XYZ file of C-alpha atoms in Angstrom:
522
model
C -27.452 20.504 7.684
C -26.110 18.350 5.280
C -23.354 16.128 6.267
C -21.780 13.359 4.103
C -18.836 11.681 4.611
C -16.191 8.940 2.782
C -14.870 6.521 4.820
C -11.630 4.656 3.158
C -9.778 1.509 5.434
C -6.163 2.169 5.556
C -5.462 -1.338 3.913
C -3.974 -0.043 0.386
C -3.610 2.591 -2.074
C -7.025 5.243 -3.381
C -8.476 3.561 -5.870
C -9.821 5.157 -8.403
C -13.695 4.121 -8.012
C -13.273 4.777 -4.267
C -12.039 8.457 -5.439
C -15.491 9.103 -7.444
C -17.347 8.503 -4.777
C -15.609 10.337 -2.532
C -15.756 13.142 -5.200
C -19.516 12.991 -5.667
C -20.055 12.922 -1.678
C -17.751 16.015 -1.672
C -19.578 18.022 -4.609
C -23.091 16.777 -2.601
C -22.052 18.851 0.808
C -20.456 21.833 -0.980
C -23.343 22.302 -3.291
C -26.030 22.448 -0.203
C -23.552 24.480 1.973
C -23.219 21.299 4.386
C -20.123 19.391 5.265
C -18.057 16.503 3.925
C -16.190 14.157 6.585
C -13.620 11.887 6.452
C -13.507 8.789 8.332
C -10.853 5.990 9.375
C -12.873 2.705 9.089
C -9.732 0.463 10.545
C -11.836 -2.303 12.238
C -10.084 -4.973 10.290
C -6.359 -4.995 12.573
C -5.495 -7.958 10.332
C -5.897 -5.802 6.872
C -5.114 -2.820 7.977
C -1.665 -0.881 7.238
C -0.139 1.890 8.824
C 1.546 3.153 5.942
C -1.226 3.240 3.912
C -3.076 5.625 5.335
C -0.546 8.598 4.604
C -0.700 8.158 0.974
C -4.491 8.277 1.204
C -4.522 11.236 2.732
C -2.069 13.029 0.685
C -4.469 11.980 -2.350
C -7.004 13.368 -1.169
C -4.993 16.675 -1.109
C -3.285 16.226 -3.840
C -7.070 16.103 -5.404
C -8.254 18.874 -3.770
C -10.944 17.367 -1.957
C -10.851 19.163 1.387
C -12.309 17.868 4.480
C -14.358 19.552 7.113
C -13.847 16.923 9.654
C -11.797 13.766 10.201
C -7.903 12.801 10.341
C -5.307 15.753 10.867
C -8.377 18.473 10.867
C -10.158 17.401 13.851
C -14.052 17.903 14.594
C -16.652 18.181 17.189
C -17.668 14.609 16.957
C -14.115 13.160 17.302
C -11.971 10.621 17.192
C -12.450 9.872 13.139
C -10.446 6.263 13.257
C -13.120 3.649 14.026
C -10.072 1.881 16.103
C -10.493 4.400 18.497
C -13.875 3.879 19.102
C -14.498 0.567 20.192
C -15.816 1.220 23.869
C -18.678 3.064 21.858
C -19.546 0.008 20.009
C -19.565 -2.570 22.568
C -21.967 -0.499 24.552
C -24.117 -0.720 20.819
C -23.888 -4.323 21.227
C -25.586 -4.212 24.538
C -27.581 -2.166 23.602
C -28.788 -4.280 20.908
C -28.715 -7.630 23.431
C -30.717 -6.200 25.764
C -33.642 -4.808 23.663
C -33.995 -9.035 21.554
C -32.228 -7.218 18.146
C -29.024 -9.624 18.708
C -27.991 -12.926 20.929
C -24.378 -14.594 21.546
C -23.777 -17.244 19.584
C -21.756 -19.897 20.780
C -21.730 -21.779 17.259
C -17.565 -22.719 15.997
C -17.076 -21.966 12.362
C -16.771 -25.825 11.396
C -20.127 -26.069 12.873
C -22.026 -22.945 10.812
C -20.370 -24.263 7.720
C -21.784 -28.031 7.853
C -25.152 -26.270 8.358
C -24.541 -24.337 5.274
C -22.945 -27.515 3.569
C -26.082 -29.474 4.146
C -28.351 -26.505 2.561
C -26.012 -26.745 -0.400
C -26.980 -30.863 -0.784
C -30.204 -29.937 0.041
C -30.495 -27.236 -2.290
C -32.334 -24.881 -0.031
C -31.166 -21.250 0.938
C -28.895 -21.610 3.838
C -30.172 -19.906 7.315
C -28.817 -20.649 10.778
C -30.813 -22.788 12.881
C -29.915 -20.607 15.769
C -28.766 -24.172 17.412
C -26.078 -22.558 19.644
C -27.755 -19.153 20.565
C -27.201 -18.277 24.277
C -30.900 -16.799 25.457
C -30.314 -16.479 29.202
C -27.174 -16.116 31.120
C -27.534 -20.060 32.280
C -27.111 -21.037 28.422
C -23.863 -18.760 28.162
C -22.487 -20.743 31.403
C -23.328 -24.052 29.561
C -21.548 -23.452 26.430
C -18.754 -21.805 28.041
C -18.608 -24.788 30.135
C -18.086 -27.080 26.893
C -14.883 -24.283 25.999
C -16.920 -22.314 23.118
C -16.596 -18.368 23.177
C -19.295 -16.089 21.992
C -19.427 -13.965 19.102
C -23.140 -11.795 18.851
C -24.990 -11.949 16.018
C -27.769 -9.835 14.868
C -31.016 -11.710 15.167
C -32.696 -10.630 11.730
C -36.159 -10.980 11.481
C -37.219 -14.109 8.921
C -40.064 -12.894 7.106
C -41.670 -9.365 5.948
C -39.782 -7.096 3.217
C -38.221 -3.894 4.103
C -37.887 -1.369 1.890
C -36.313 1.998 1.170
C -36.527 5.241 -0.994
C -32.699 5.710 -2.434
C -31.866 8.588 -4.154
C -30.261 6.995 -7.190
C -32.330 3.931 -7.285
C -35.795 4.739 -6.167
C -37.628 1.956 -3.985
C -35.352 -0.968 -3.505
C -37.059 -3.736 -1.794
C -35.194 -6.543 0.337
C -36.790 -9.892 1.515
C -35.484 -10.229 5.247
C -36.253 -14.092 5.012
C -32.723 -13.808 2.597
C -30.732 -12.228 5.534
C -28.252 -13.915 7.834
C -27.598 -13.282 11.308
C -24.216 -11.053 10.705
C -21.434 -11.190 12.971
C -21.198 -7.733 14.689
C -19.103 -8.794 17.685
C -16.105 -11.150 17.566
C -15.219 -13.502 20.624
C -12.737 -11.285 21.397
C -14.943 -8.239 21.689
C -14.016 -6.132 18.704
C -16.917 -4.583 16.469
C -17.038 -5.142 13.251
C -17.584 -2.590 9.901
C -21.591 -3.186 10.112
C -21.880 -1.968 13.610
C -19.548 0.619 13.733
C -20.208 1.920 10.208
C -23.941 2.813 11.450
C -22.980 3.704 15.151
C -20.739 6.359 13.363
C -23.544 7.759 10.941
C -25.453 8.464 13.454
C -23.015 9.715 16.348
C -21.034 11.968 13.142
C -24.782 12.973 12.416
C -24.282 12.204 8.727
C -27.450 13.114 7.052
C -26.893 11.281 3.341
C -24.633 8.165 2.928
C -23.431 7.932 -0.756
C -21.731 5.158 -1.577
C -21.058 2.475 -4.031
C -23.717 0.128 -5.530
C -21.984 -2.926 -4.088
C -22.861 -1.444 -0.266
C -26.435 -1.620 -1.508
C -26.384 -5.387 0.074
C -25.473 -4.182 3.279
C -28.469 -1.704 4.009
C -31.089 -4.500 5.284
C -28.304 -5.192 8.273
C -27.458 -1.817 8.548
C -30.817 -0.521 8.920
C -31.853 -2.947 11.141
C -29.044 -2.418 13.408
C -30.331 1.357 13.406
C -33.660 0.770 13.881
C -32.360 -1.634 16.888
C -30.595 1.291 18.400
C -33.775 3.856 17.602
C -31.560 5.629 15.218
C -33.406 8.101 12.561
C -32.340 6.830 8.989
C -30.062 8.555 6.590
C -30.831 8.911 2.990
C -29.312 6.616 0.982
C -27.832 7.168 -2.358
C -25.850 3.704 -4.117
C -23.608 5.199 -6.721
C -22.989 3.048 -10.059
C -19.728 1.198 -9.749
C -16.691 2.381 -12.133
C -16.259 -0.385 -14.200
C -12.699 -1.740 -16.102
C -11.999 -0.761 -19.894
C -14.536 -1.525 -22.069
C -16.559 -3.762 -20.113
C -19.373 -3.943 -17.259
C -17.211 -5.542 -14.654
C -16.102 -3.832 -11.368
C -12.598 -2.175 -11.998
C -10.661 -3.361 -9.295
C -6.665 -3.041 -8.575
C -6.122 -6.529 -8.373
C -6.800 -7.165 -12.524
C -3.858 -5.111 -13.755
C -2.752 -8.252 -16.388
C -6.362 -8.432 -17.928
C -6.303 -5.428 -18.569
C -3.138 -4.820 -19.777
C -4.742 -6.455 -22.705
C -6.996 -2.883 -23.210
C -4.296 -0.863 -26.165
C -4.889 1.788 -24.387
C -4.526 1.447 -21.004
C -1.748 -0.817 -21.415
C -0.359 2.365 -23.244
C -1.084 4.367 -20.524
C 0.791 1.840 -17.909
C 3.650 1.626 -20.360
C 4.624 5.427 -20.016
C 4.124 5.528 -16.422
C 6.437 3.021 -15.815
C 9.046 4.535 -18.062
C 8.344 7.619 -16.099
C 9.088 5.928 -12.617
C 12.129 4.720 -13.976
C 13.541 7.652 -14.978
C 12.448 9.580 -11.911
C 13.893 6.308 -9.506
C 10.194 5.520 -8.391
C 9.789 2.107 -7.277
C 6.738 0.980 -9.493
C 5.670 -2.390 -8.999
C 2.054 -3.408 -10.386
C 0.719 -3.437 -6.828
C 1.374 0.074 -5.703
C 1.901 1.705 -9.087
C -0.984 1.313 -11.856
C -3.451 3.435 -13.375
C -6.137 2.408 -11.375
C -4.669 3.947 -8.431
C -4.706 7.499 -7.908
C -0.902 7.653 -6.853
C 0.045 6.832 -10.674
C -1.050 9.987 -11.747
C 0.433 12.225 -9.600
C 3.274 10.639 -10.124
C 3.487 10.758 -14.102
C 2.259 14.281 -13.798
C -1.228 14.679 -15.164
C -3.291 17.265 -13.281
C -5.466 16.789 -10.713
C -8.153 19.192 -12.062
C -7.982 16.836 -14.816
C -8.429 13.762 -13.298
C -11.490 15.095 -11.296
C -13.153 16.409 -14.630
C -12.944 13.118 -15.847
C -14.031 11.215 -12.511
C -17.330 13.598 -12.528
C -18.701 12.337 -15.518
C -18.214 9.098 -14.733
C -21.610 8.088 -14.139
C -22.873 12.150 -13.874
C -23.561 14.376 -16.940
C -24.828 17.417 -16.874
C -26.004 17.171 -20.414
C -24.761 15.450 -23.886
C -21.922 18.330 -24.706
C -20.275 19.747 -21.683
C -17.492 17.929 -21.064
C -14.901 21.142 -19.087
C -15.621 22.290 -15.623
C -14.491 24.273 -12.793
C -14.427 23.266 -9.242
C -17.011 26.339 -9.028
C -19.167 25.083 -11.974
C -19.191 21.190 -10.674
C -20.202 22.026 -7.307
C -22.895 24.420 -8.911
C -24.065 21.981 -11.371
C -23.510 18.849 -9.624
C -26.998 16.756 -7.985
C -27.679 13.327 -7.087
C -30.882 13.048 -9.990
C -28.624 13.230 -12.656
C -26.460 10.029 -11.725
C -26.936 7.447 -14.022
C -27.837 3.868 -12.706
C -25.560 1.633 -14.981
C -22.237 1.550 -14.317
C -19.491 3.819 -15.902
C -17.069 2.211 -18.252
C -13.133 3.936 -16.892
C -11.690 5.103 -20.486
C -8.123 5.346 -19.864
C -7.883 7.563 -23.692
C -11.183 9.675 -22.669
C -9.027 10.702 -19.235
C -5.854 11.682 -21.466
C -7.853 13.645 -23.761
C -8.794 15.797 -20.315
C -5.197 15.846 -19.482
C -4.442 17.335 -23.036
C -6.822 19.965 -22.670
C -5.768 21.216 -19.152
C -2.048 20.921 -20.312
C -3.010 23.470 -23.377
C -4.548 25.672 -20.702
C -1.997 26.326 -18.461
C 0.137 29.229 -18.871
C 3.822 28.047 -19.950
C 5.347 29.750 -16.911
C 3.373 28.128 -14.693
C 4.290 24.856 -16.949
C 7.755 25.201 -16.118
C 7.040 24.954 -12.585
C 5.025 21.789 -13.099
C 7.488 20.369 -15.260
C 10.595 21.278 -13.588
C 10.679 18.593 -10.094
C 10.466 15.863 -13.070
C 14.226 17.236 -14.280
C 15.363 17.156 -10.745
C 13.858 14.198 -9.480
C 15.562 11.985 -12.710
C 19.467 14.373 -11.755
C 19.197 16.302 -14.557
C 18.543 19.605 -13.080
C 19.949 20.507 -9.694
C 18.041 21.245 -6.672
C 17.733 24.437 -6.145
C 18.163 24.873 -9.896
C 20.862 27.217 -11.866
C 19.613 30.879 -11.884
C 19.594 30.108 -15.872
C 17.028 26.900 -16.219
C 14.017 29.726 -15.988
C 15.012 30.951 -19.582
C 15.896 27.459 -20.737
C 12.869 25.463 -19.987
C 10.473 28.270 -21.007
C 11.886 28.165 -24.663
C 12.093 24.422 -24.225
C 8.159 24.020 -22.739
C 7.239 27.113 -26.022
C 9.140 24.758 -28.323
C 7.572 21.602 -27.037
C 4.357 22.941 -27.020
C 1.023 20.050 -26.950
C 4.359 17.458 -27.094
C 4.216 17.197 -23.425
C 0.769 15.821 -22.624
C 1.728 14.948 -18.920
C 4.571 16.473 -16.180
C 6.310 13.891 -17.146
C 6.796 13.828 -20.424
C 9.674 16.900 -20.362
C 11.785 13.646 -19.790
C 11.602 13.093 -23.231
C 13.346 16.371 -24.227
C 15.670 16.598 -21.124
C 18.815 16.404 -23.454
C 17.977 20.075 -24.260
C 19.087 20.880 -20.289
C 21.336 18.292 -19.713
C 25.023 18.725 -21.112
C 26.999 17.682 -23.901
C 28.343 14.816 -22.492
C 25.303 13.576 -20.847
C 23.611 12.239 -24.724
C 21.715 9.604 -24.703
C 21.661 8.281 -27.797
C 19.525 5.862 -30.072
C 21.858 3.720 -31.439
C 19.786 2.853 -34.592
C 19.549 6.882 -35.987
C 23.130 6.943 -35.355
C 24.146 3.886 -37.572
C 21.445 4.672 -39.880
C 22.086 8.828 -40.311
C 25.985 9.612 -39.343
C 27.502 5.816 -39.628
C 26.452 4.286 -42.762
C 26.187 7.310 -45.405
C 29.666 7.570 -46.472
C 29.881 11.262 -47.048
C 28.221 12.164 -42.798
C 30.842 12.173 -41.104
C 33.024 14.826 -43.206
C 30.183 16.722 -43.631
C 29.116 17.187 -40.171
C 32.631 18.030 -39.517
C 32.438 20.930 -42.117
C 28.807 21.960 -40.913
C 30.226 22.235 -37.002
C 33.031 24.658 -38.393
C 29.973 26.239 -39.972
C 27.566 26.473 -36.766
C 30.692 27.814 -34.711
C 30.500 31.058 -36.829
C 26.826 31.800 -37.381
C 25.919 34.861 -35.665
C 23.081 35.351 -33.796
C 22.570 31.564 -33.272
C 19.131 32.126 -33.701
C 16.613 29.706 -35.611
C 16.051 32.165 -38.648
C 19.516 32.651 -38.945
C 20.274 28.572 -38.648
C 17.889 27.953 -41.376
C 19.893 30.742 -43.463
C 22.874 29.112 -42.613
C 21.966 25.355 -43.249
C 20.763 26.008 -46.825
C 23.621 28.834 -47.701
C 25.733 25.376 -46.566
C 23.711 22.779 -48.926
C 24.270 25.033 -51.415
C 28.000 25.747 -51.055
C 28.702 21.739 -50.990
C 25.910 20.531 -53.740
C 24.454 18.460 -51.918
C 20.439 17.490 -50.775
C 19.667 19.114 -47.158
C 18.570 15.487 -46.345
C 22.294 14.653 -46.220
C 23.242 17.476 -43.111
C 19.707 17.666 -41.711
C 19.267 13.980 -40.615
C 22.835 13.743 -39.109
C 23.008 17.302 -37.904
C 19.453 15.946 -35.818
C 20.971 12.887 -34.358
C 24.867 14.247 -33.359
C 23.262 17.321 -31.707
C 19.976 15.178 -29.585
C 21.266 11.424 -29.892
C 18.408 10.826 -31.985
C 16.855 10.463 -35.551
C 13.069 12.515 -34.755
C 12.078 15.884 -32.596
C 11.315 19.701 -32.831
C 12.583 21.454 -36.233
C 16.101 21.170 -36.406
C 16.734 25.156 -36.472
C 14.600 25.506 -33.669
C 16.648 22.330 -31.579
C 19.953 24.364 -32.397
C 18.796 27.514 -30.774
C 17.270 26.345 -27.878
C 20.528 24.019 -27.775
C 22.698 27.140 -27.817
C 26.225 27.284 -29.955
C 28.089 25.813 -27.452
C 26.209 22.637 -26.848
C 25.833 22.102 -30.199
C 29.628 22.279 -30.807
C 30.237 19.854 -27.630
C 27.810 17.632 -28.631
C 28.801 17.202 -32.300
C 32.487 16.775 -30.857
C 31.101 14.218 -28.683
C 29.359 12.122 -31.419
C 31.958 12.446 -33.951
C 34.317 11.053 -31.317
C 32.053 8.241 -30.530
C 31.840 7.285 -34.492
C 35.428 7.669 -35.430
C 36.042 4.873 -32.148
C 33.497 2.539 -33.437
């Protein structure tokens, strides 16, 4: 059976290139029927953080991308933390001892790294001399005796190539005369990711390990350690990295002020941080950027979308289709078509995928999405009036492709909230309603006006309006502009009839009331 599995460390938020491969080890085990697994790899006590791993999983939820074994879901080959399975790699370690494949070293940092100094002046390729490697229990006493602990190290071989068949790749061939002797044990008996990561493949009985192109490094070790421990092999598969905005470099969650420099993606960072504020989401760069998966769950894009866009991300199925399915990913989806080079992450490429689910969903169902974004910023109640339903359905109809992301009904929340709660853009008011001499007396005369039209509906408005820039003489650019900014606080929007009717009369009135007030006290 096929078995693949993604294994994040609980030591920050998803990234996004961690995500694709998750996503493409995930499409791999539902296409052949098999089953995807995820695993805890929290060797590193020092990095890891508690709290981190909640918001991990709930991305992966929030994504969609089930798990047949692991954290919270349980499995046959349990636990799924690697910090609970430590007893299983120290026997490894033994086991590795025993058969020649690894030796305690009894080496102290400050010694290793004046061997590597002097292959730096030297200008050789560093390689441990092996100087303070324990081979019989009478060496062990000695260095102990001189107060020196142990860590083990894998004794790699120092000549020969080894080479493997990966998926993506084809034959990769590695010199072993380039490989250290890795650390696999500390001194104080903990494993580290090398030994436990393999251990784990094997015990989990993960038949294909798709990863990232930067684990590529790692498979001489890793394969020697399994080969040590008379493992069978899994296939490998080393995914092209997902690199920053318009270049070849890893993207990486550390960068956010280079590229912040990318229009677009500083664009993109821009809005979700106005978003966060208005919602009261603490959003500092660390925790809260596009290249973490949070962000977007958070400004409200979709998480079919974000997966649509993640899939072709170094996968294509062919030059023109661009939309698909869970069904038609998993159906379509297969390691051969993975590119090699890395894929460039186009923050404007993802919004366009965002656009086109938004236009896709039904607008009642868009009022659902939209609606925690009201609530969450106190504009709407929780539970909400028995009359927002109505409301923000002729709001969301009105808005139409407007709102590109959940969050984005912020921007017309002064249809829901009430009169008094404007907000108002103080430029459009001095430029439409304070500086024309002749606005304020004729907004007064157009609210007497509104207060009588009957049915406040936007045909009838339009009637209305004109019937009135008739009556006085004057150009409709004289009532329309400040009519605009005293009912929404500002100067740009949806049609004006159509912003009175969804309005209503009564906010309308209030809100013209309001801004008049606020003029004639300037």
């Amino acid at each position: 059976m096929i078995r693949t599995r993604f294994a994040p460390s609980p030591t920050g938020y998803l990234h996004i290139g961690g995500v694709r491969t998750a996503l493409f080890n995930w499409l791999f085990a539902r296409k052949h029927g098999g089953k995807f697994l995820l695993r805890i790899d929290d060797t590193d006590a020092q990095r890891n953080v508690n709290e981190a791993l909640a918001p991990i999983l709930h991305g992966f939820r929030w994504l969609g991308l089930d798990w047949d074994e692991g954290p919270e879901v349980g499995g046959p080959f349990g636990p799924y933390y690697q910090s609970q399975r430590m007893d299983v790699y120290r026997s490894a370690a033994e086991k590795l001892l025993a058969a020649g494949f690894a030796y305690r070293d009894f080496a102290t940092t400050e010694e290793i790294q004046a061997e590597r100094e002097a292959a730096e002046r030297e200008k050789r390729q560093f390689t441990y001399s092996r100087r303070w490697m324990a081979e019989t229990e009478a060496d062990c006493k000695r260095f102990e005796s001189e107060g020196r602990a142990a860590v083990v190290r894998l004794k790699m071989p120092r000549e020969g190539t080894l080479a493997i068949d990966d998926l993506i790749r084809s034959r990769v061939d590695f010199d072993w005369a380039r490989e250290q002797d890795h650390v696999i044990q500390r001194a104080d008996g903990t494993c580290l990711y090398h030994l436990a990561s393999v251990v784990d493949d094997h015990d989990f009985q993960i038949s294909h390990v798709i990863r990232a192109e930067e684990h590529l490094s790692n498979t001489p070790r890793q394969v020697f350690i399994a080969q040590g421990l008379g493992y069978p092999l899994p296939q490998y598969a080393h995914l092209p990295y997902v690199a920053e905005p318009g270049s070849r470099n890893k993207l990486s969650k550390r960068k956010l002020d280079k590229y912040l420099k990318n229009p677009d993606f500083a664009k993109l960072n821009e809005h979700g941080q106005k978003i966060a504020a208005a919602i009261g989401l603490a959003a500092s760069a660390e925790t809260f950027n596009p290249v973490i998966v949070d962000f977007y769950e958070q400004v409200g894009y979709l998480s079919d979308a974000v997966i649509n866009y993640l899939l072709l991300l170094g996968w294509s199925l062919d030059d023109k289709t661009e939309d698909f399915t869970r069904e038609e990913m998993i159906a379509a989806f297969s390691l051969d078509r993975v590119n090699k080079a890395p894929a460039s992450f186009d923050p404007a490429k993802l919004a366009s995928f965002q656009e086109r689910a938004m236009q896709r969903m039904p607008a009642k169902q868009k009022v659902a999405f939209v609606l925690p974004y009201l609530q969450r910023a106190g504009i709407v109640s929780s539970p909400p009036p028995c009359d927002i339903g109505p409301k923000l359905l002729a709001l969301v109809e009105a808005a139409g492709d407007r709102v590109k992301i959940g969050g984005d009904i912020l921007e017309y929340a002064d249809f829901i909230a009430p009169a008094d709660a404007l907000d108002y853009d103080d430029k459009a008011v001095q430029k439409r309603i304070v500086k024309p001499p002749e606005a304020v007396e004729l907004l007064t005369k157009f609210r007497e006006h509104l207060a009588k039209v009957e049915p406040f509906d936007a045909a009838t408005l339009d009637r209305a309006l004109h019937a009135f820039v008739e009556s006085e003489g004057i150009a409709i650019g004289q009532i329309v502009h400040a009519t605009r900014v005293a009912v929404t606080g500002k100067g740009v929007g949806f049609g004006l009839f159509e912003t009175l009717a969804l309005l209503g009369r009564e906010r309308c009135l209030g809100r013209i009331d309001q801004t008049l007030r606020k003029v004639r006290a300037s």
